[in-house]
Coordinates of C-alpha atoms in Angstrom, one line a residue:
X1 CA 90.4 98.5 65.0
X2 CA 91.6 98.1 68.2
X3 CA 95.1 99.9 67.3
X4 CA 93.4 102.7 65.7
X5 CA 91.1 103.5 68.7
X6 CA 93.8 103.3 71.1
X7 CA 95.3 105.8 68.9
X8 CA 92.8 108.3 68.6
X9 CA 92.4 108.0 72.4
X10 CA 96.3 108.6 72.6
X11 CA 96.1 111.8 70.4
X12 CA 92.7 112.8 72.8
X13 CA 94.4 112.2 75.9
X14 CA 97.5 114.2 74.6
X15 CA 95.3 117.3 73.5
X16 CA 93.5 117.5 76.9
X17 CA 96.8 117.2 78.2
X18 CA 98.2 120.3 77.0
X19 CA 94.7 122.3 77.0
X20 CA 95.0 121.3 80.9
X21 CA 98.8 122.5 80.9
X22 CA 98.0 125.6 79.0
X23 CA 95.5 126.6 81.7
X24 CA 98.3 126.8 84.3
X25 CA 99.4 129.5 82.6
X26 CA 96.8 131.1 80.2
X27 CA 92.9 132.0 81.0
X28 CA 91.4 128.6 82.0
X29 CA 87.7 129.1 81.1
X30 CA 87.6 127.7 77.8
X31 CA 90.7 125.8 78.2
X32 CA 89.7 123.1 81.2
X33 CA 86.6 123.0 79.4
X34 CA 87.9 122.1 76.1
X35 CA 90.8 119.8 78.3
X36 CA 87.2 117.8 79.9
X37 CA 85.7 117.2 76.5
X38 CA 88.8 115.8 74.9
X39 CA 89.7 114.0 77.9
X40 CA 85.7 112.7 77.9
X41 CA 86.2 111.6 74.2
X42 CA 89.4 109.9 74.7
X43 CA 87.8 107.7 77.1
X44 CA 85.3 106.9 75.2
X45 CA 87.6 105.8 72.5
X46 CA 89.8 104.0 75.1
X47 CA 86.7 102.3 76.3
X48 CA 86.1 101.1 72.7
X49 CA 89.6 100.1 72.4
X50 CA 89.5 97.6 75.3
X51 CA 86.1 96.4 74.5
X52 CA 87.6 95.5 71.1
X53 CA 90.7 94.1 72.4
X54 CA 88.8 91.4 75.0
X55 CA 85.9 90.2 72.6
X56 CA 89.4 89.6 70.5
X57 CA 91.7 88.4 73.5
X58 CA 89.1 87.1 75.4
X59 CA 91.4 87.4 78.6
X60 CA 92.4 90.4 81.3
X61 CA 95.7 91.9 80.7
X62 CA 98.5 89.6 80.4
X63 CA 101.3 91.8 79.3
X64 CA 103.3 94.7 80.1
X65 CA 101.5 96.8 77.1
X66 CA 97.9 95.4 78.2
X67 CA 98.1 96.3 81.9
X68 CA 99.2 99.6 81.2
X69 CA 96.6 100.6 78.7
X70 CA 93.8 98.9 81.5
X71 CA 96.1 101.1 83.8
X72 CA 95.4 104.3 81.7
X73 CA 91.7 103.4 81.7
X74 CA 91.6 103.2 85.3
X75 CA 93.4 106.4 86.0
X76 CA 90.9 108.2 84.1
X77 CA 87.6 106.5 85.0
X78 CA 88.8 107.4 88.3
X79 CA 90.0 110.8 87.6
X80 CA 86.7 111.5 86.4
X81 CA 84.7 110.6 89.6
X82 CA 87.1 113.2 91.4
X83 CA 86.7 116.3 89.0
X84 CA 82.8 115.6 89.3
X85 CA 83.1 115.3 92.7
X86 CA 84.9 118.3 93.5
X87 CA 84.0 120.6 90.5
X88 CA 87.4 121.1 89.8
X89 CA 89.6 120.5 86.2
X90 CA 92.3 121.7 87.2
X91 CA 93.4 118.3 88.9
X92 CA 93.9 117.0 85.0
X93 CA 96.6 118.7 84.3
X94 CA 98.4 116.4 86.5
X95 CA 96.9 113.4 86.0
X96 CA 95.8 113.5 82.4
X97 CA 100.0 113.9 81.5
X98 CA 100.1 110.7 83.7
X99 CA 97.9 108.5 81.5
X100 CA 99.4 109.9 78.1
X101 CA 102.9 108.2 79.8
X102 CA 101.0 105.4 80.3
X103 CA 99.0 104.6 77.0
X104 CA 102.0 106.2 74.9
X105 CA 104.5 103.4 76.5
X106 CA 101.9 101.0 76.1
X107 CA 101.4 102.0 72.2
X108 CA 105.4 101.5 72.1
X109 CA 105.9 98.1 73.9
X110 CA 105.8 95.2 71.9
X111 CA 102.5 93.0 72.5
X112 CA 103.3 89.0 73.1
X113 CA 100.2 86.9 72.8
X114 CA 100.2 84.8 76.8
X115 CA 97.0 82.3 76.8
X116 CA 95.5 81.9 80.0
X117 CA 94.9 78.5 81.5
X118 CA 91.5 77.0 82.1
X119 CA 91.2 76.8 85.2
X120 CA 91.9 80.9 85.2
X121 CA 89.2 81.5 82.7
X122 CA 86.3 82.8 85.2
X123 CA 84.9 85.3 86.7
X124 CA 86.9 85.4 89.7
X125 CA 89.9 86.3 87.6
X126 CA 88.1 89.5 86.2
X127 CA 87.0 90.4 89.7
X128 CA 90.5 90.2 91.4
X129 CA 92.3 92.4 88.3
X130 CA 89.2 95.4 87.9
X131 CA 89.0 95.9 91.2
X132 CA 92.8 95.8 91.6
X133 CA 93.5 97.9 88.8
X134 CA 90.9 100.6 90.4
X135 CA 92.5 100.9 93.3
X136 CA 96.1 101.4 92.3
X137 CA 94.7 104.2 90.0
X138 CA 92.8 106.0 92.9
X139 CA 96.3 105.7 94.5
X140 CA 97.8 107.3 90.7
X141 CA 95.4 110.1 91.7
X142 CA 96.1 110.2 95.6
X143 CA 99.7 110.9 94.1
X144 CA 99.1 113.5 91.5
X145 CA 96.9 115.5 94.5
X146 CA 100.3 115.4 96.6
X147 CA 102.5 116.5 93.7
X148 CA 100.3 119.6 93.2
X149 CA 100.1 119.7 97.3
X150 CA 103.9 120.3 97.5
X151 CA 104.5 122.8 94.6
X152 CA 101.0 125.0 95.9
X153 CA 103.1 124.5 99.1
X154 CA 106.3 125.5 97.9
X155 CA 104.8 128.5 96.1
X156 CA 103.1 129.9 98.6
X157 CA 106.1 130.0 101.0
X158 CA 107.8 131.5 98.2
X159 CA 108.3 135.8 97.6
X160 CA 106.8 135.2 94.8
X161 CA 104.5 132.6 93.6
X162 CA 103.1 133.9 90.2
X163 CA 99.8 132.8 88.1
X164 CA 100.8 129.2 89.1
X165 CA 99.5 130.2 92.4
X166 CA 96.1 131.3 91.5
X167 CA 95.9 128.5 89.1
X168 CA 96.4 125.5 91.6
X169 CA 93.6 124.8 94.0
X170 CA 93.7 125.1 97.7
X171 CA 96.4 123.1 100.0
X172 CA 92.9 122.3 101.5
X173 CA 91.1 120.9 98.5
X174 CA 94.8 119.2 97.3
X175 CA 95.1 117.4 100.7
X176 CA 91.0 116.5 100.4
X177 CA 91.5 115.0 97.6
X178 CA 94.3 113.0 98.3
X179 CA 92.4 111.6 101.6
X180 CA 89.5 110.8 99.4
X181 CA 91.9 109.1 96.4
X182 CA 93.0 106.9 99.3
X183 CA 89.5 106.0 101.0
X184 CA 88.6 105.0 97.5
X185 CA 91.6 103.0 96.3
X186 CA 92.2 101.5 99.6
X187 CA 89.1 99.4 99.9
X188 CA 89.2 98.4 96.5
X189 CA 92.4 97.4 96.4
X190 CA 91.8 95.1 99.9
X191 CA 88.7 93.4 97.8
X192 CA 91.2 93.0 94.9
X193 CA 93.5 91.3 96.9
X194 CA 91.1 89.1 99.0
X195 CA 89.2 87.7 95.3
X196 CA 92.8 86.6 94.2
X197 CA 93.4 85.0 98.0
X198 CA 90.2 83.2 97.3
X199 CA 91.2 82.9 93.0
X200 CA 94.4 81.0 94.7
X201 CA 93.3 78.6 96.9
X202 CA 90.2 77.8 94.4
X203 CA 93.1 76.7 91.0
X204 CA 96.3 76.2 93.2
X205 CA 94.6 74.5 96.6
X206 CA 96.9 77.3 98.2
X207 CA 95.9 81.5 99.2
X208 CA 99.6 82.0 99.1
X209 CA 101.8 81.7 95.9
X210 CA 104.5 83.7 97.1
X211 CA 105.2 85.1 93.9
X212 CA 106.7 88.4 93.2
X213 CA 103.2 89.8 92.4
X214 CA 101.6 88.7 95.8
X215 CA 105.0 89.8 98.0
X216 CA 104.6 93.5 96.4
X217 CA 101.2 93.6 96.7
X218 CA 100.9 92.6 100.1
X219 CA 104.0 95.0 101.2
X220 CA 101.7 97.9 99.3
X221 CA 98.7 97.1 101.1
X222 CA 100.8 97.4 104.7
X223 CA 102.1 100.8 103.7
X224 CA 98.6 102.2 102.9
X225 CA 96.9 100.5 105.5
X226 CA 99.0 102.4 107.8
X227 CA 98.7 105.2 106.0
X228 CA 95.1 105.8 106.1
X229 CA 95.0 104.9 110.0
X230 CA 97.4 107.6 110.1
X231 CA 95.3 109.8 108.4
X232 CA 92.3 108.9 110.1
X233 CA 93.9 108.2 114.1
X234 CA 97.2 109.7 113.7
X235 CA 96.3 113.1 112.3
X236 CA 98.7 112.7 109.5
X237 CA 97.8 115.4 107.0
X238 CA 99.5 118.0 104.5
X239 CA 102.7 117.7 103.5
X240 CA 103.9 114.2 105.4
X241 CA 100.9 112.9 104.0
X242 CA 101.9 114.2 100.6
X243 CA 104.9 112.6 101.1
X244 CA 103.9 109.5 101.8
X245 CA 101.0 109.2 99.3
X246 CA 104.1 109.7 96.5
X247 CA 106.4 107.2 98.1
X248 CA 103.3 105.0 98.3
X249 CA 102.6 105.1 94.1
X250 CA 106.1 104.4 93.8
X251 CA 106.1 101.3 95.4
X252 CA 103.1 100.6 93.3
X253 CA 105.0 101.1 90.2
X254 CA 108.1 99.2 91.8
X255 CA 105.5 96.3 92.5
X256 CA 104.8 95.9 89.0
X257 CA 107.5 97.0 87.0
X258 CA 110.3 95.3 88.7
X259 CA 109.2 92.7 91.6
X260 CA 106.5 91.0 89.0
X261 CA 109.7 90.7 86.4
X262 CA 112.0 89.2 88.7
X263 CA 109.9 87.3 90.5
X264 CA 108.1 85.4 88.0
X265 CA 105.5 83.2 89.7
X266 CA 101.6 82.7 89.2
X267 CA 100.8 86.1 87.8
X268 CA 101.4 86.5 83.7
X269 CA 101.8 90.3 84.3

């Protein structure tokens, strides 16, 4: 059941995806609507999916495929709250592409069964990776908003900037976004990372593992910290904020793609 859902949400997701591409270039009315419903259905189905997989599992993710379907989830529960709070679909065809990358490569991955010990199995544990999952997917979003930032940029300095132009919304709303995608992730991701402090010192006797997970993660949380006192203190906006929101994701991907792998330590994934 659980592999069938996650497929239908797959086949959703990659629908919206190209309803949302298609009204870059075509008349978006019925097109970003359609793209909302099927992105609305898929997460549904996604939603059903996980619920099926941890009455099954009975644990948060502890794999590669897992944490990128919880990813996926994220990125669209997320994306969600943004096109309702600024009335605008357009920002899917960005980051509804993202989560089909996502779910797809989890689909593909191979799915190894990792039991959690007891002393893990709490509520702590699913406190520390929600709330840290939400707030590296705000930062997913923070870093679609800059990618469309630099191209609405870089078409409007060009002669000619065609229909993408008039599809895109404002540098204005694009660098909004981004600031709100950051004042959302950031605190979330600072709760995430203070309930698996305090999920430490409770199983090991120690707030610090050290591990590969916790190195990363704290290196992240520096980078955005200063980000958003930049943004807030510094006046950082536009396109070095765009910049730095996309270096930012990629040291969120870095974190768990290849610091977790090499250096194994407390964290299964």
């Amino acid at each position: 059941m659980e592999l069938i859902l996650t497929y239908l949400a797959l086949l959703f997701y990659l629908s919206a995806s190209l309803a949302y591409m298609g009204s870059l270039i075509a008349r978006p009315g019925k097109l970003l609507r359609a793209a909302g419903i099927l992105t609305r259905v898929g997460f549904v189905l996604h939603t059903g999916a996980l619920a099926v997989h941890l009455y099954q599992q009975g644990r948060p993710p502890a794999n590669l495929a897992d944490w990128l379907s919880f990813y996926a989830w994220a990125t669209v529960a997320v994306y969600i709250v943004t096109e309702v709070h600024y009335e605008s679909k357009v920002i899917g065809s960005f980051a509804i592409p993202l989560v089909v990358l996502l779910l797809g490569a989890s689909a593909a991955l191979p799915k190894t069964i990792e039991t959690l010990s007891p002393p893990l199995k709490n509520f702590g544990v699913w406190t520390h990776v929600i709330l840290t999952l939400l707030g590296n997917a705000a930062f997913a979003l923070a870093c679609c908003g800059a990618l469309m930032f630099l191209v609405q940029e870089w078409l409007l300095k060009s002669r000619h900037p065609g229909i993408l132009f008039e599809r895109l919304p404002s540098l204005k709303l694009l660098d909004d976004l981004c600031h709100f995608s950051l004042t959302l992730g950031f605190p979330l991701l600072t709760l995430g990372l203070l309930s698996g402090v305090l999920l430490s010192y409770s199983v090991w006797g120690s707030f610090l593992s050290w591990d590969g997970r916790q190195i990363w993660s704290t290196i992240t949380w520096v980078f955005y910290a200063a980000l958003l006192h930049g943004r807030l203190a510094g006046g950082w906006r536009g396109r070095k904020a765009a910049i730095l929101s996309i270096i930012g994701f990629c040291g969120v991907v870095f974190g768990f793609l290849v610091a977790n792998l090499l250096i194994r330590g407390t964290h299964a994934f």
